[in-house]
PDB file of C-alpha atoms and ligand atoms in Angstrom:
ATOM      1  CA  MET A   1       6.109   7.270  11.781  1.00 94.00           C
ATOM      2  CA  VAL A   2       6.736   4.328   9.867  1.00 98.00           C
ATOM      3  CA  GLN A   3       4.877   1.481  10.807  1.00 98.00           C
ATOM      4  CA  ILE A   4       4.771  -2.469   8.997  1.00 98.00           C
ATOM      5  CA  ASN A   5       1.641  -4.104  10.015  1.00 98.00           C
ATOM      6  CA  PRO A   6       1.728  -8.426   8.159  1.00 98.00           C
ATOM      7  CA  SER A   7      -0.641  -9.525   6.598  1.00 98.00           C
ATOM      8  CA  ILE A   8      -2.492 -12.747   8.120  1.00 98.00           C
ATOM      9  CA  LEU A   9      -3.740 -13.285   5.220  1.00 98.00           C
ATOM     10  CA  SER A  10      -0.068 -15.058   3.887  1.00 98.00           C
ATOM     11  CA  ALA A  11      -0.175 -17.069   6.868  1.00 98.00           C
ATOM     12  CA  ASP A  12      -0.986 -20.510   7.926  1.00 98.00           C
ATOM     13  CA  PHE A  13      -5.144 -19.965   9.446  1.00 97.00           C
ATOM     14  CA  ALA A  14      -4.723 -23.123  11.839  1.00 97.00           C
ATOM     15  CA  ARG A  15      -2.143 -21.465  13.346  1.00 98.00           C
ATOM     16  CA  LEU A  16      -3.114 -17.965  13.672  1.00 97.00           C
ATOM     17  CA  ALA A  17      -1.709 -17.086  17.135  1.00 97.00           C
ATOM     18  CA  ASP A  18       1.505 -18.699  16.401  1.00 98.00           C
ATOM     19  CA  GLU A  19       1.821 -16.502  13.381  1.00 98.00           C
ATOM     20  CA  ALA A  20       1.476 -13.185  14.964  1.00 98.00           C
ATOM     21  CA  LYS A  21       3.893 -14.435  17.803  1.00 97.00           C
ATOM     22  CA  ALA A  22       6.269 -15.084  14.075  1.00 98.00           C
ATOM     23  CA  VAL A  23       6.224 -11.892  13.929  1.00 97.00           C
ATOM     24  CA  GLU A  24       5.660  -9.475  17.756  1.00 84.00           C
ATOM     25  CA  GLY A  25       8.067  -6.794  16.304  1.00 92.00           C
ATOM     26  CA  ALA A  26       5.745  -5.715  14.149  1.00 98.00           C
ATOM     27  CA  ASP A  27       2.684  -2.321  14.949  1.00 98.00           C
ATOM     28  CA  TRP A  28      -0.317  -3.204  14.302  1.00 98.00           C
ATOM     29  CA  LEU A  29      -1.736  -6.806  12.990  1.00 98.00           C
ATOM     30  CA  HIS A  30      -3.062  -6.445   9.494  1.00 98.00           C
ATOM     31  CA  VAL A  31      -6.328  -8.530   8.711  1.00 98.00           C
ATOM     32  CA  ASP A  32      -8.122  -8.836   5.944  1.00 98.00           C
ATOM     33  CA  VAL A  33     -12.393  -9.911   5.802  1.00 98.00           C
ATOM     34  CA  MET A  34     -13.743 -10.633   2.821  1.00 98.00           C
ATOM     35  CA  ASP A  35     -17.099 -11.926   2.318  1.00 98.00           C
ATOM     36  CA  ASN A  36     -16.833 -12.754  -1.596  1.00 98.00           C
ATOM     37  CA  HIS A  37     -19.117 -10.123  -2.472  1.00 98.00           C
ATOM     38  CA  PHE A  38     -17.193  -6.891  -2.943  1.00 98.00           C
ATOM     39  CA  VAL A  39     -14.432  -8.870  -3.866  1.00 98.00           C
ATOM     40  CA  PRO A  40     -14.620 -12.222  -5.865  1.00 98.00           C
ATOM     41  CA  ASN A  41     -12.593 -14.581  -1.963  1.00 98.00           C
ATOM     42  CA  LEU A  42     -14.072 -15.305   1.889  1.00 98.00           C
ATOM     43  CA  THR A  43     -11.329 -15.164   4.277  1.00 98.00           C
ATOM     44  CA  LEU A  44     -12.617 -14.454   8.011  1.00 98.00           C
ATOM     45  CA  GLY A  45     -14.996 -12.641  10.047  1.00 98.00           C
ATOM     46  CA  LEU A  46     -16.512 -11.771  13.632  1.00 98.00           C
ATOM     47  CA  PRO A  47     -15.029 -14.814  15.309  1.00 98.00           C
ATOM     48  CA  VAL A  48     -12.051 -14.733  14.278  1.00 98.00           C
ATOM     49  CA  VAL A  49     -11.371 -11.281  15.517  1.00 98.00           C
ATOM     50  CA  GLU A  50     -12.214 -12.172  18.542  1.00 98.00           C
ATOM     51  CA  ALA A  51     -10.023 -15.334  18.719  1.00 98.00           C
ATOM     52  CA  LEU A  52      -6.440 -13.694  17.470  1.00 97.00           C
ATOM     53  CA  ARG A  53      -7.779 -10.483  20.248  1.00 98.00           C
ATOM     54  CA  LYS A  54      -7.332 -12.717  22.675  1.00 97.00           C
ATOM     55  CA  ALA A  55      -3.864 -14.864  21.164  1.00 96.00           C
ATOM     56  CA  THR A  56      -1.606 -11.347  20.710  1.00 96.00           C
ATOM     57  CA  GLY A  57      -1.286  -8.827  22.334  1.00 96.00           C
ATOM     58  CA  THR A  58      -0.695  -6.489  18.932  1.00 97.00           C
ATOM     59  CA  PRO A  59      -3.557  -4.767  18.414  1.00 98.00           C
ATOM     60  CA  LEU A  60      -5.427  -5.598  15.243  1.00 98.00           C
ATOM     61  CA  ASP A  61      -5.534  -3.165  12.311  1.00 99.00           C
ATOM     62  CA  CYS A  62      -8.798  -4.865  10.676  1.00 99.00           C
ATOM     63  CA  HIS A  63      -9.850  -4.274   6.925  1.00 99.00           C
ATOM     64  CA  LEU A  64     -12.787  -4.571   5.565  1.00 99.00           C
ATOM     65  CA  MET A  65     -13.984  -6.037   1.785  1.00 99.00           C
ATOM     66  CA  ILE A  66     -17.305  -6.155   2.474  1.00 98.00           C
ATOM     67  CA  GLU A  67     -20.490  -4.446   1.555  1.00 98.00           C
ATOM     68  CA  ASP A  68     -22.549  -3.032   3.709  1.00 98.00           C
ATOM     69  CA  PRO A  69     -20.153  -2.389   5.851  1.00 99.00           C
ATOM     70  CA  ASP A  70     -22.435   0.420   7.995  1.00 99.00           C
ATOM     71  CA  ARG A  71     -23.951  -2.257   9.118  1.00 98.00           C
ATOM     72  CA  TRP A  72     -20.925  -5.013  10.316  1.00 98.00           C
ATOM     73  CA  ALA A  73     -18.282  -2.844  10.664  1.00 99.00           C
ATOM     74  CA  PRO A  74     -19.021  -1.496  14.369  1.00 99.00           C
ATOM     75  CA  GLY A  75     -19.324  -4.847  14.915  1.00 98.00           C
ATOM     76  CA  TYR A  76     -14.995  -5.285  15.162  1.00 98.00           C
ATOM     77  CA  ALA A  77     -14.545  -1.781  16.701  1.00 98.00           C
ATOM     78  CA  GLU A  78     -16.634  -3.875  19.236  1.00 98.00           C
ATOM     79  CA  ALA A  79     -13.970  -6.437  19.397  1.00 98.00           C
ATOM     80  CA  GLY A  80     -11.616  -5.059  20.146  1.00 97.00           C
ATOM     81  CA  ALA A  81     -10.471  -4.409  16.468  1.00 98.00           C
ATOM     82  CA  GLY A  82      -7.639  -1.211  17.382  1.00 98.00           C
ATOM     83  CA  SER A  83      -8.000  -0.217  13.850  1.00 99.00           C
ATOM     84  CA  VAL A  84     -10.635  -0.530  11.115  1.00 99.00           C
ATOM     85  CA  THR A  85     -11.165   0.517   8.021  1.00 99.00           C
ATOM     86  CA  PHE A  86     -13.669   0.170   5.438  1.00 99.00           C
ATOM     87  CA  HIS A  87     -13.910   0.784   1.418  1.00 99.00           C
ATOM     88  CA  ALA A  88     -15.174   4.167   0.253  1.00 98.00           C
ATOM     89  CA  GLU A  89     -17.079   1.957  -2.892  1.00 98.00           C
ATOM     90  CA  ALA A  90     -19.054  -0.474  -0.452  1.00 99.00           C
ATOM     91  CA  ALA A  91     -19.997   2.693   2.601  1.00 98.00           C
ATOM     92  CA  THR A  92     -23.422   4.133   1.811  1.00 98.00           C
ATOM     93  CA  ALA A  93     -23.193   7.113   4.708  1.00 98.00           C
ATOM     94  CA  PRO A  94     -18.932   7.172   6.207  1.00 98.00           C
ATOM     95  CA  VAL A  95     -19.573  10.115   8.174  1.00 98.00           C
ATOM     96  CA  ARG A  96     -22.042   8.683  10.365  1.00 98.00           C
ATOM     97  CA  LEU A  97     -19.930   5.058   9.996  1.00 99.00           C
ATOM     98  CA  ALA A  98     -15.972   6.820  11.055  1.00 99.00           C
ATOM     99  CA  ARG A  99     -17.836   8.631  13.895  1.00 98.00           C
ATOM    100  CA  GLU A 100     -19.455   5.632  14.989  1.00 98.00           C
ATOM    101  CA  LEU A 101     -15.787   3.689  15.189  1.00 99.00           C
ATOM    102  CA  ARG A 102     -15.181   6.475  16.877  1.00 98.00           C
ATOM    103  CA  ARG A 103     -17.155   6.223  19.135  1.00 98.00           C
ATOM    104  CA  LEU A 104     -16.700   2.619  19.708  1.00 98.00           C
ATOM    105  CA  GLY A 105     -12.864   3.586  20.573  1.00 98.00           C
ATOM    106  CA  ALA A 106     -11.201   2.296  17.389  1.00 99.00           C
ATOM    107  CA  ARG A 107      -9.387   4.219  15.068  1.00 99.00           C
ATOM    108  CA  ALA A 108     -11.612   4.873  10.891  1.00 99.00           C
ATOM    109  CA  GLY A 109     -10.389   3.723   7.861  1.00 99.00           C
ATOM    110  CA  LEU A 110     -10.950   4.734   4.614  1.00 99.00           C
ATOM    111  CA  ALA A 111      -9.450   2.376   1.868  1.00 99.00           C
ATOM    112  CA  LEU A 112      -9.334   3.428  -1.767  1.00 99.00           C
ATOM    113  CA  ARG A 113      -9.169   0.484  -4.345  1.00 99.00           C
ATOM    114  CA  PRO A 114      -6.890   1.304  -7.257  1.00 98.00           C
ATOM    115  CA  ALA A 115      -9.402   3.454  -9.736  1.00 98.00           C
ATOM    116  CA  THR A 116     -10.685   5.417  -7.282  1.00 98.00           C
ATOM    117  CA  PRO A 117      -9.860   9.076  -6.979  1.00 98.00           C
ATOM    118  CA  VAL A 118      -9.740  10.439  -3.392  1.00 98.00           C
ATOM    119  CA  GLU A 119      -9.795  14.067  -3.815  1.00 98.00           C
ATOM    120  CA  PRO A 120     -13.946  13.277  -3.588  1.00 98.00           C
ATOM    121  CA  TYR A 121     -12.914  12.174   0.032  1.00 98.00           C
ATOM    122  CA  GLU A 122     -11.194  15.993   0.909  1.00 98.00           C
ATOM    123  CA  ASP A 123     -13.510  16.687   3.151  1.00 97.00           C
ATOM    124  CA  LEU A 124     -14.646  13.690   4.972  1.00 98.00           C
ATOM    125  CA  LEU A 125     -10.645  13.743   5.980  1.00 98.00           C
ATOM    126  CA  PRO A 126     -11.186  15.456   9.562  1.00 98.00           C
ATOM    127  CA  GLU A 127     -13.658  12.498   9.968  1.00 98.00           C
ATOM    128  CA  LEU A 128     -10.778   9.514   9.568  1.00 98.00           C
ATOM    129  CA  ASP A 129      -7.795   8.498  11.657  1.00 98.00           C
ATOM    130  CA  MET A 130      -6.366   6.259   8.059  1.00 99.00           C
ATOM    131  CA  LEU A 131      -6.501   6.755   4.610  1.00 99.00           C
ATOM    132  CA  LEU A 132      -6.325   3.235   2.964  1.00 99.00           C
ATOM    133  CA  ILE A 133      -4.322   3.472  -0.721  1.00 98.00           C
ATOM    134  CA  MET A 134      -4.466  -0.146  -2.033  1.00 99.00           C
ATOM    135  CA  THR A 135      -1.736  -0.604  -4.271  1.00 99.00           C
ATOM    136  CA  VAL A 136      -3.299  -3.762  -5.962  1.00 99.00           C
ATOM    137  CA  GLU A 137      -6.733  -4.924  -6.643  1.00 98.00           C
ATOM    138  CA  PRO A 138      -8.429  -6.001  -3.336  1.00 98.00           C
ATOM    139  CA  GLY A 139      -9.338  -9.742  -3.287  1.00 98.00           C
ATOM    140  CA  PHE A 140      -6.157 -11.113  -3.010  1.00 98.00           C
ATOM    141  CA  GLY A 141      -2.673 -11.579  -1.684  1.00 98.00           C
ATOM    142  CA  GLY A 142       0.625 -12.425  -3.631  1.00 98.00           C
ATOM    143  CA  GLN A 143      -0.107  -9.820  -7.008  1.00 98.00           C
ATOM    144  CA  ARG A 144       2.009  -7.639  -8.153  1.00 98.00           C
ATOM    145  CA  PHE A 145       2.693  -3.678  -6.572  1.00 98.00           C
ATOM    146  CA  LEU A 146       0.407  -1.291  -9.193  1.00 98.00           C
ATOM    147  CA  ASP A 147       3.056   1.880  -9.627  1.00 98.00           C
ATOM    148  CA  VAL A 148      -0.109   3.734 -11.344  1.00 98.00           C
ATOM    149  CA  THR A 149      -1.528   4.280  -7.342  1.00 98.00           C
ATOM    150  CA  LEU A 150       2.214   5.944  -6.919  1.00 98.00           C
ATOM    151  CA  PRO A 151       1.052   9.275  -7.596  1.00 98.00           C
ATOM    152  CA  LYS A 152      -1.951   9.018  -5.914  1.00 98.00           C
ATOM    153  CA  ILE A 153      -0.449   8.525  -2.499  1.00 98.00           C
ATOM    154  CA  ARG A 154       1.711  11.831  -3.807  1.00 98.00           C
ATOM    155  CA  ARG A 155      -1.449  13.404  -3.971  1.00 98.00           C
ATOM    156  CA  ALA A 156      -3.225  12.096  -1.073  1.00 98.00           C
ATOM    157  CA  ARG A 157      -0.562  13.349   1.244  1.00 98.00           C
ATOM    158  CA  ARG A 158      -0.050  16.607  -0.352  1.00 98.00           C
ATOM    159  CA  LEU A 159      -3.495  16.703   0.184  1.00 98.00           C
ATOM    160  CA  LEU A 160      -2.382  15.848   4.173  1.00 98.00           C
ATOM    161  CA  GLU A 161      -0.519  18.452   4.600  1.00 98.00           C
ATOM    162  CA  ARG A 162      -2.343  21.617   3.076  1.00 97.00           C
ATOM    163  CA  HIS A 163      -5.229  20.333   5.465  1.00 97.00           C
ATOM    164  CA  GLY A 164      -2.284  20.194   8.214  1.00 98.00           C
ATOM    165  CA  LEU A 165      -3.833  16.560   8.916  1.00 98.00           C
ATOM    166  CA  SER A 166      -2.515  13.988  11.041  1.00 96.00           C
ATOM    167  CA  LEU A 167      -4.172  10.491   9.061  1.00 98.00           C
ATOM    168  CA  TRP A 168      -1.716   7.585   8.466  1.00 98.00           C
ATOM    169  CA  LEU A 169      -0.959   7.573   5.316  1.00 98.00           C
ATOM    170  CA  GLN A 170      -1.395   3.200   4.634  1.00 99.00           C
ATOM    171  CA  VAL A 171      -0.524   1.302   1.388  1.00 99.00           C
ATOM    172  CA  ASP A 172      -1.664  -1.918   0.778  1.00 99.00           C
ATOM    173  CA  GLY A 173      -0.732  -4.766  -2.333  1.00 98.00           C
ATOM    174  CA  GLY A 174       2.602  -5.806  -3.712  1.00 98.00           C
ATOM    175  CA  VAL A 175       4.979  -4.388  -0.721  1.00 99.00           C
ATOM    176  CA  SER A 176       8.085  -5.675  -0.508  1.00 98.00           C
ATOM    177  CA  ASP A 177      11.970  -5.569   0.000  1.00 98.00           C
ATOM    178  CA  GLU A 178      11.892  -4.090  -4.068  1.00 98.00           C
ATOM    179  CA  THR A 179       8.229  -2.132  -4.400  1.00 98.00           C
ATOM    180  CA  ILE A 180       8.369  -0.639  -0.161  1.00 98.00           C
ATOM    181  CA  GLU A 181      10.886   2.262  -1.184  1.00 98.00           C
ATOM    182  CA  ARG A 182       8.695   4.005  -3.532  1.00 98.00           C
ATOM    183  CA  CYS A 183       5.761   4.218  -1.642  1.00 98.00           C
ATOM    184  CA  ALA A 184       7.504   5.382   1.414  1.00 98.00           C
ATOM    185  CA  GLU A 185       8.937   8.787  -1.157  1.00 98.00           C
ATOM    186  CA  ALA A 186       5.711   8.568  -1.942  1.00 98.00           C
ATOM    187  CA  GLY A 187       4.907   9.918   1.396  1.00 98.00           C
ATOM    188  CA  ALA A 188       2.823   6.855   2.592  1.00 98.00           C
ATOM    189  CA  ASP A 189       3.418   6.417   6.190  1.00 98.00           C
ATOM    190  CA  VAL A 190       1.931   2.442   7.446  1.00 98.00           C
ATOM    191  CA  PHE A 191       3.614  -0.126   4.802  1.00 98.00           C
ATOM    192  CA  VAL A 192       1.221  -3.642   5.020  1.00 99.00           C
ATOM    193  CA  ALA A 193       2.481  -6.678   3.157  1.00 99.00           C
ATOM    194  CA  GLY A 194       1.304  -9.685   3.492  1.00 98.00           C
ATOM    195  CA  SER A 195       3.264 -12.324   1.177  1.00 98.00           C
ATOM    196  CA  ALA A 196       6.623 -10.126   1.535  1.00 98.00           C
ATOM    197  CA  VAL A 197       6.633 -11.367   5.509  1.00 98.00           C
ATOM    198  CA  TYR A 198       4.724 -14.990   5.681  1.00 98.00           C
ATOM    199  CA  GLY A 199       6.470 -15.439   3.063  1.00 98.00           C
ATOM    200  CA  ALA A 200      10.109 -15.118   4.058  1.00 98.00           C
ATOM    201  CA  ASP A 201      12.070 -18.072   6.577  1.00 97.00           C
ATOM    202  CA  ASP A 202      12.456 -15.547   8.897  1.00 98.00           C
ATOM    203  CA  PRO A 203       9.469 -13.057   9.018  1.00 98.00           C
ATOM    204  CA  ALA A 204      10.181 -11.305  12.271  1.00 98.00           C
ATOM    205  CA  ALA A 205      13.409 -10.390   9.952  1.00 98.00           C
ATOM    206  CA  ALA A 206      11.378  -9.600   6.881  1.00 98.00           C
ATOM    207  CA  VAL A 207       9.696  -6.977   9.269  1.00 98.00           C
ATOM    208  CA  ARG A 208      13.693  -5.472  10.115  1.00 98.00           C
ATOM    209  CA  ARG A 209      14.069  -5.092   6.791  1.00 98.00           C
ATOM    210  CA  LEU A 210      11.355  -3.734   5.340  1.00 98.00           C
ATOM    211  CA  ARG A 211      10.990  -1.151   9.317  1.00 98.00           C
ATOM    212  CA  GLU A 212      14.323  -0.405   7.536  1.00 98.00           C
ATOM    213  CA  ALA A 213      13.699  -0.086   4.017  1.00 98.00           C
ATOM    214  CA  ALA A 214      10.933   2.779   4.620  1.00 98.00           C
ATOM    215  CA  GLU A 215      12.754   4.588   7.695  1.00 98.00           C
ATOM    216  CA  ARG A 216      15.802   5.667   5.039  1.00 97.00           C
ATOM    217  CA  VAL A 217      13.452   6.850   3.036  1.00 95.00           C
ATOM    218  CA  ALA A 218      11.561   8.803   5.178  1.00 90.00           C
ATOM    219  CA  GLY A 219      14.874  10.062   7.150  1.00 90.00           C
ATOM    220  CA  ARG A 220      15.849  11.470   3.863  1.00 89.00           C
ATOM    221  CA  ALA A 221      12.202  12.817   3.183  1.00 79.00           C
ATOM    222  CA  GLY A 222      12.812  14.730   6.963  1.00 68.00           C
ATOM    223  CA  ALA A 223      16.169  16.082   5.780  1.00 63.00           C
ATOM    224  CA  GLY A 224      14.475  17.505   2.679  1.00 53.00           C
ATOM    225  CA  GLU A 225      16.485  15.785   0.601  1.00 51.00           C
ATOM    226  CA  THR A 226      13.299  13.335  -1.135  1.00 49.00           C
ATOM    227  CA  PRO A 227      10.947  15.982  -2.711  1.00 50.00           C
ATOM    228  CA  ARG A 228       7.594  14.850  -2.577  1.00 54.00           C
TER     229      ARG A 228
HETATM  230  C1  LIG B 301      -5.563  -7.709  -0.332  1.00 80.94           C
HETATM  231  C2  LIG B 301      -5.027  -8.035   0.976  1.00 80.94           C
HETATM  232  C3  LIG B 301      -3.531  -7.666   1.080  1.00 80.94           C
HETATM  233  C4  LIG B 301      -3.129  -8.582   1.269  1.00 80.94           C
HETATM  234  C5  LIG B 301      -1.520  -8.495   1.210  1.00 80.94           C
HETATM  235  O1  LIG B 301      -6.523  -7.831  -0.608  1.00 80.94           O
HETATM  236  O2  LIG B 301      -6.467  -6.467   1.039  1.00 80.94           O
HETATM  237  O3  LIG B 301      -3.797  -6.388   2.693  1.00 80.94           O
HETATM  238  O4  LIG B 301      -3.101  -9.304   2.347  1.00 80.94           O
HETATM  239  O5  LIG B 301      -0.899  -9.377   0.721  1.00 80.94           O
HETATM  240  P1  LIG B 301       0.419  -8.662  -0.625  1.00 80.94           P
HETATM  241  O6  LIG B 301       1.237  -8.408   0.374  1.00 80.94           O
HETATM  242  O7  LIG B 301       1.200 -10.436  -0.672  1.00 80.94           O
HETATM  243  O8  LIG B 301       0.247  -7.669  -1.743  1.00 80.94           O
HETATM  244 ZN1  LIG B 302      -5.608  -5.293   3.662  1.00 80.94          ZN
END
């Protein structure tokens, strides 16, 4: 199933509750947590996530671009995030952490930077609910989509199929009207979009357009016309 998750990184931080409402047709609200260590940018943390959870009925998809997620990620599950994604490059004990997140009632996600291969994580996949393949270097919104990540999305989709796993496959970075079809063709089913949604005059309409484009491709793939 296609899901569209607007990233509030491109929203107006002084009006987050209104910005969440502006995309109420979205499946999840993507919340980018950056600590200025794992990535060279600083955004928001637990207090803002707690406040957002109270301000919107849309579930929160927290993407933690932080060092030491083993220590900090469970707090986001406790704060009520429906999904908590940590980076493979930063986690010390990813299996233990994924189990802890699930125990706290959140979906557990593992994120890979563009240059991090998926194959070393093959045996961990059953511990996860989502795999996030970054399609830009994490740290900033509004960057250009990296086509070099497409083969990895295809390989990840094949791994999931081979193991009969129902994990969601998320892409994040540079996803727009122009690039979403390529991602969907490669096998992604959860699409994060920041500037393409909040940079649009009508964010809700942008979400609908992205969904239609991804669903068109997914429909074709379902009919067996688009080989992955
Ligand atoms: C980048 C963040 C993304 C970002 C995407 O490091 O993880 O979620 O908000 O923004 P766009 O869609 O503008 O590339
Ligand atoms: Zn993100």
